[in-house]
Short mmCIF file of C-alpha atoms in Angstrom, two decimals:
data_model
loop_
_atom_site.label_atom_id
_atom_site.label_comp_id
_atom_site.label_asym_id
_atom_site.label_seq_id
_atom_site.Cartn_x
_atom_site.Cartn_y
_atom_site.Cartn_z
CA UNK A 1 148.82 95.13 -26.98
CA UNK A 2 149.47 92.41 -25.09
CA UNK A 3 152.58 90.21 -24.84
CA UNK A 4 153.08 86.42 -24.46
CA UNK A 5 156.23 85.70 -22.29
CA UNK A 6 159.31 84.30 -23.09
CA UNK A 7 160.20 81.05 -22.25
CA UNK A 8 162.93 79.38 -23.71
CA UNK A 9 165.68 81.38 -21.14
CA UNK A 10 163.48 79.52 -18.19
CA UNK A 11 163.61 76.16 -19.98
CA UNK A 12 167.44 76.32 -20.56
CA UNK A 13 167.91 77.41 -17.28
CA UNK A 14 166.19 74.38 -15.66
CA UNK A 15 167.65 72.38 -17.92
CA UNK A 16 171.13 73.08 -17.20
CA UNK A 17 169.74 72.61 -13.61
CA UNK A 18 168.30 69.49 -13.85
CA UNK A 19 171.39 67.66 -16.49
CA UNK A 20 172.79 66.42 -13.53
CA UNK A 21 169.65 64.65 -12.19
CA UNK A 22 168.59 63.63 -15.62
CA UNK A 23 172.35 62.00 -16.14
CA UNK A 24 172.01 60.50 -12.67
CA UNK A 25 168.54 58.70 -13.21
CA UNK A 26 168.94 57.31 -16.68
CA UNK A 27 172.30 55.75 -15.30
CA UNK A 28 170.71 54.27 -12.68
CA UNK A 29 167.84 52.66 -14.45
CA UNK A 30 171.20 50.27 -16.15
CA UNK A 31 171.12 48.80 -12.55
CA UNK A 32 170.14 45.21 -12.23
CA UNK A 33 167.21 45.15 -9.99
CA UNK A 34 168.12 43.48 -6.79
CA UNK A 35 171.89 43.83 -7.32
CA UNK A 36 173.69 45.40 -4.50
CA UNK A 37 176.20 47.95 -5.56
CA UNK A 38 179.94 47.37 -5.06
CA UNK A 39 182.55 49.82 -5.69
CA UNK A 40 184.91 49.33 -8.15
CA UNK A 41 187.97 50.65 -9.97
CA UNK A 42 190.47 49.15 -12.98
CA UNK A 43 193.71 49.40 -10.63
CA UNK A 44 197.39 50.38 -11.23
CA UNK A 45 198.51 47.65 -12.66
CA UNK A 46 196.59 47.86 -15.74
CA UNK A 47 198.04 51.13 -16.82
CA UNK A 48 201.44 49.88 -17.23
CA UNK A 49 203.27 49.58 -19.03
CA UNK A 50 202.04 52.64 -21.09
CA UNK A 51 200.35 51.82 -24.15
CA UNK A 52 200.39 54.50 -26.38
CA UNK A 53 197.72 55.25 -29.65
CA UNK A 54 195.21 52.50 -28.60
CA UNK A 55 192.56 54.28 -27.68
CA UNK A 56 189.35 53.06 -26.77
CA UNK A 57 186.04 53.98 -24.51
CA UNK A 58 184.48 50.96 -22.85
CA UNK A 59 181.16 50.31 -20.87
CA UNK A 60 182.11 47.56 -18.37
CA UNK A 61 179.96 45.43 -15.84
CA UNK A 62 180.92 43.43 -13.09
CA UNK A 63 178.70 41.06 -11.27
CA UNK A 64 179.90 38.77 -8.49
CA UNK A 65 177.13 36.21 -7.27
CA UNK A 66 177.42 34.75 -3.40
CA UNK A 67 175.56 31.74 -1.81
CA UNK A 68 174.71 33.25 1.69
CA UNK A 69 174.45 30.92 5.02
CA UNK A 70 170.82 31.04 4.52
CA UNK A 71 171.40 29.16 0.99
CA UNK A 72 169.80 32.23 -0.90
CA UNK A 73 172.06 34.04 -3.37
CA UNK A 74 173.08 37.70 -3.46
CA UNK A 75 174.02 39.68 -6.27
CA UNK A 76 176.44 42.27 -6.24
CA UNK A 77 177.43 44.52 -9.59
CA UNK A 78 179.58 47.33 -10.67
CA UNK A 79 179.41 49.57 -13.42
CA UNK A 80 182.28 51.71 -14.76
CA UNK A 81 183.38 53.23 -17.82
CA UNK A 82 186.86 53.37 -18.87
CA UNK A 83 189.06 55.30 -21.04
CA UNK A 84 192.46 55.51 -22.58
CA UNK A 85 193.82 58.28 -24.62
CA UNK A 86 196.47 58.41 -27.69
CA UNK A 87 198.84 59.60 -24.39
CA UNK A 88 198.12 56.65 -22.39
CA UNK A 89 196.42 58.34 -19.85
CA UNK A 90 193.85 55.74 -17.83
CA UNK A 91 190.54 57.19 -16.76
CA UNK A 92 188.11 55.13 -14.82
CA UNK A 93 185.17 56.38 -13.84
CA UNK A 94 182.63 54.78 -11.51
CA UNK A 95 179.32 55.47 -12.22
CA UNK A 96 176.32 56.08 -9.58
CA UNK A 97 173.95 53.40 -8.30
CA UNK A 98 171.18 53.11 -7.00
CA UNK A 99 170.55 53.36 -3.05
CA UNK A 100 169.75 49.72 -2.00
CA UNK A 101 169.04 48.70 1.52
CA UNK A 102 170.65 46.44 3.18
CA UNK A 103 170.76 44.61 6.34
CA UNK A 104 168.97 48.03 8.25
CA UNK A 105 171.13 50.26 6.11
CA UNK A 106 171.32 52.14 2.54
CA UNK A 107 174.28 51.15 0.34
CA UNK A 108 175.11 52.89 -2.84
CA UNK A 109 177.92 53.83 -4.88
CA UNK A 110 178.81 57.53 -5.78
CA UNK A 111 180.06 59.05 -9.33
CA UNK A 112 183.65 58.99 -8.48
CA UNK A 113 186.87 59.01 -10.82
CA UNK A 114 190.15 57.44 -11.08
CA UNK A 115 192.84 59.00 -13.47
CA UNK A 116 196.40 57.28 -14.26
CA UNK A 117 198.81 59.59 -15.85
CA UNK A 118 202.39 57.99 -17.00
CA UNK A 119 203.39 61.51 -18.14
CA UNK A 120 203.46 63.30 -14.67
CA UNK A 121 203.38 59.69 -13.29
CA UNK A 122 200.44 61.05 -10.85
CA UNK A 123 197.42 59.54 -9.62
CA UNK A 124 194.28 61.61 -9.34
CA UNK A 125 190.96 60.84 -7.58
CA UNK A 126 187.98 62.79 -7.16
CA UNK A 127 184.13 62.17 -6.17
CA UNK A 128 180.94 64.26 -7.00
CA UNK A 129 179.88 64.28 -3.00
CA UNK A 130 182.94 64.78 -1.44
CA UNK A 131 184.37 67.39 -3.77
CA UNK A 132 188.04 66.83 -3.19
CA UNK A 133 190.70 66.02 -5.50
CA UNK A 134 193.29 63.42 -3.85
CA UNK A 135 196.75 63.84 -5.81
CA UNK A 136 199.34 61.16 -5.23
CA UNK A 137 202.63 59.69 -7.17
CA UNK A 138 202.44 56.17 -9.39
CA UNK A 139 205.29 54.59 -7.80
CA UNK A 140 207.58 52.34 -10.23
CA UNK A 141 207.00 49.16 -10.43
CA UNK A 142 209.08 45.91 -11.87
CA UNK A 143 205.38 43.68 -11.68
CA UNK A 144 204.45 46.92 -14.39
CA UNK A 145 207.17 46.01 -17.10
CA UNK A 146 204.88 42.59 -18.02
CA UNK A 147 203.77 42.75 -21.51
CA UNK A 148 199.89 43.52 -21.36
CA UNK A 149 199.76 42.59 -24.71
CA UNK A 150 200.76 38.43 -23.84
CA UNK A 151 197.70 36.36 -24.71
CA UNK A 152 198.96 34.03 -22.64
CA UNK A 153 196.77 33.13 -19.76
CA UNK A 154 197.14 35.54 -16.56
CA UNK A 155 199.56 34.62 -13.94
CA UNK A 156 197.75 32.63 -11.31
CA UNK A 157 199.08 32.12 -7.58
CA UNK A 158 197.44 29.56 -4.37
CA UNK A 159 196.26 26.83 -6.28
CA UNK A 160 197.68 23.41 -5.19
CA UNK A 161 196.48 21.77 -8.79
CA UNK A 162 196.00 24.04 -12.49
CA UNK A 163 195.54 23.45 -15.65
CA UNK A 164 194.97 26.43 -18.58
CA UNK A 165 193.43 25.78 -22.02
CA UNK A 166 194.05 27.48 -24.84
CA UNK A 167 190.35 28.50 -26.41
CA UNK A 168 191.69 30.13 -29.40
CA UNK A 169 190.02 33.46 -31.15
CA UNK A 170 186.91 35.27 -31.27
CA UNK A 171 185.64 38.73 -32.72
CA UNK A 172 184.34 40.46 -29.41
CA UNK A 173 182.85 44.30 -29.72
CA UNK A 174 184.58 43.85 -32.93
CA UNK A 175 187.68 43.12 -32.10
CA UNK A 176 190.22 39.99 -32.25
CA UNK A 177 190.01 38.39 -29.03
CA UNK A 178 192.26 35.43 -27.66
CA UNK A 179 190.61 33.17 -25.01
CA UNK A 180 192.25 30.93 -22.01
CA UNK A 181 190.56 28.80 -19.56
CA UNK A 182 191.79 28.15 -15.77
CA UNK A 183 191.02 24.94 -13.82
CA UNK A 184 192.41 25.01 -10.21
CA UNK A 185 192.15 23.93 -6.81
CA UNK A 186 192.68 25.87 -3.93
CA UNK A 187 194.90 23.99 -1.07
CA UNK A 188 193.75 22.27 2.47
CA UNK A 189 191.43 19.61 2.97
CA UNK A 190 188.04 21.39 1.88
CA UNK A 191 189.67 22.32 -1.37
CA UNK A 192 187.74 24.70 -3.42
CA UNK A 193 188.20 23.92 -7.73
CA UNK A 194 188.06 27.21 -9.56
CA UNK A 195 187.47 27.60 -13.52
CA UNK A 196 188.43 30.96 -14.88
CA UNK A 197 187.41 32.07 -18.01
CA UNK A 198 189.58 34.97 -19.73
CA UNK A 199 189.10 36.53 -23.13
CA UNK A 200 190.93 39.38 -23.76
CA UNK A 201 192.47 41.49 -26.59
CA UNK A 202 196.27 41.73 -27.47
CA UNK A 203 196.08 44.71 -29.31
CA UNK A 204 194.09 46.63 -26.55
CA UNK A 205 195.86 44.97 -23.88
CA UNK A 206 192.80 44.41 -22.05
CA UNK A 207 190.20 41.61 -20.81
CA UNK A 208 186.74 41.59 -23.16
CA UNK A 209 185.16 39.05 -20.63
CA UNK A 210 186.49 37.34 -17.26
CA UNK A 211 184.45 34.88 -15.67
CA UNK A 212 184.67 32.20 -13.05
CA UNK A 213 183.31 29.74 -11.44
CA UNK A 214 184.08 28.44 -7.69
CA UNK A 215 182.36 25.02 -6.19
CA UNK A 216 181.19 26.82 -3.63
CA UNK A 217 178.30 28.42 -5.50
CA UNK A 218 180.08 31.87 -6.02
CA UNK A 219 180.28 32.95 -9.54
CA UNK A 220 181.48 36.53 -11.06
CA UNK A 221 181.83 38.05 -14.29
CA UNK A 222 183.32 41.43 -15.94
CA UNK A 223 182.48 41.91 -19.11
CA UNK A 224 182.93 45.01 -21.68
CA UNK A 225 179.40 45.63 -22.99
CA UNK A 226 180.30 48.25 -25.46
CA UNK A 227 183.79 49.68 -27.18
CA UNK A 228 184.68 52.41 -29.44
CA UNK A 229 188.18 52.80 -30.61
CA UNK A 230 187.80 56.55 -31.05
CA UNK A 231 189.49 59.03 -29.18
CA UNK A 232 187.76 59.59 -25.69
CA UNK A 233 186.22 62.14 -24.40
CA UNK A 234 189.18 64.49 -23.17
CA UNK A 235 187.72 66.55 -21.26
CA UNK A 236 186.54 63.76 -18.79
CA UNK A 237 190.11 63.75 -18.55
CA UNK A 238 190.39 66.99 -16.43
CA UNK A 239 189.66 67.00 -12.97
CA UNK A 240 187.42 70.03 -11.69
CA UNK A 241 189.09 73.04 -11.13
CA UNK A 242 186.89 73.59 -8.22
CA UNK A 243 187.51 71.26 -5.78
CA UNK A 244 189.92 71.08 -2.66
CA UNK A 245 193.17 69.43 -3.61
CA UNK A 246 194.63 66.71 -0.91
CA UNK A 247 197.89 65.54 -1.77
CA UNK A 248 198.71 62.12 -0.46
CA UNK A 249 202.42 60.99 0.64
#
């Protein structure tokens, strides 16, 4: 009697195999064709101070767009994903372009991670290619004790002229969000005017959509494409237990 073989254990197998490939293309395909990819991370500052129970998961783009000497324009982008958890803990995580050449060379980003934790006041990094795990302290702060939660506009600095606008309230990803509008110019005789554009949540403590506007031609804009309030995924939270650990002074 013959047999037909079994093939399921081979097509789990190379599907375990492949996840990471699979993960990697259908991220890239997000990509704005053209746009050259620019690393980027949420920073410090926007951890603290610690805001407890607001959780949320959010898809963010940035774009920044640059008139070059030739007059043509350039497009460069980002594309993270934060989270916060019910502890406060920050997690940004920058997600993998792809490889664009440029000027005789290949530019991409990597999958790389940045986690803020206000418990252990530690900062963790890691990287798929590198495979380390870079461990340093949060040191404290006064510029951290501002209320994130002031829907004030930000705190500008180098403008010899503003003016801010208050734009009132909007429902953004579903939430409330309060809007203010910069107008500046930058000092010296070739001033440039700058309009910022900020709309950001007070309950969240964090910008829905940020754009602006120079004279020069360059433009950018960060904007949170999708949110869910739910608790994150912790286990993104956890750096891998297999990489080599650098501690930074």
């Amino acid at each position: 009697m013959s047999s037909r073989p079994n093939c399921s254990s081979h097509t789990l197998v190379l599907a375990i195999v492949l996840q990471p490939f699979m993960l990697r293309a259908q991220i890239e395909t997000d990509w704005t064709p053209g746009a050259v990819p620019m690393g980027s991370h949420i920073g410090l500052r926007a951890a603290f101070p610690v805001i407890k129970g607001r959780r949320y998961t959010a898809d963010v783009v940035q774009q920044q767009t640059t008139v070059l000497l030739n007059g043509t324009k350039r497009l460069d982008e980002a594309r993270n994903i934060q989270r916060r958890d019910a502890r406060g803990r920050l997690l940004d995580e920058q997600l993998p372009s792809p490889h664009v050449k440029l000027d005789g060379s290949e530019i991409f980003t990597q999958h790389a991670f940045v986690l803020d934790d206000p418990d252990s006041m530690l900062s963790m990094q890691w990287d798929d290619d590198s495979r380390t795990l870079v461990v340093g302290s949060i040191p404290a702060s006064p510029a951290w004790s501002r209320n994130t939660s002031d829907p004030h506009c930000p705190a500008t600095s180098g403008y010899a002229e503003e003016q801010q606008r208050d734009l009132g309230e909007r429902t953004m990803q579903g939430v409330v969000a309060v809007g203010c509008r910069i107008s500046g110019r930058t000092n010296g005789e070739r001033g440039i005017t700058v309009i910022i554009e900020t709309w950001r949540s007070p309950v969240l403590g964090i910008p829905l959509l940020t754009t602006e506007h120079d004279s020069d031609g360059r433009e950018s804009r960060t904007e949170v494409t999708r949110l869910d309030l739910g608790e994150p995924d912790l286990a993104k939270f956890q750096p891998p237990q297999d990489y080599k650990v650098i501690r930074s002074k």
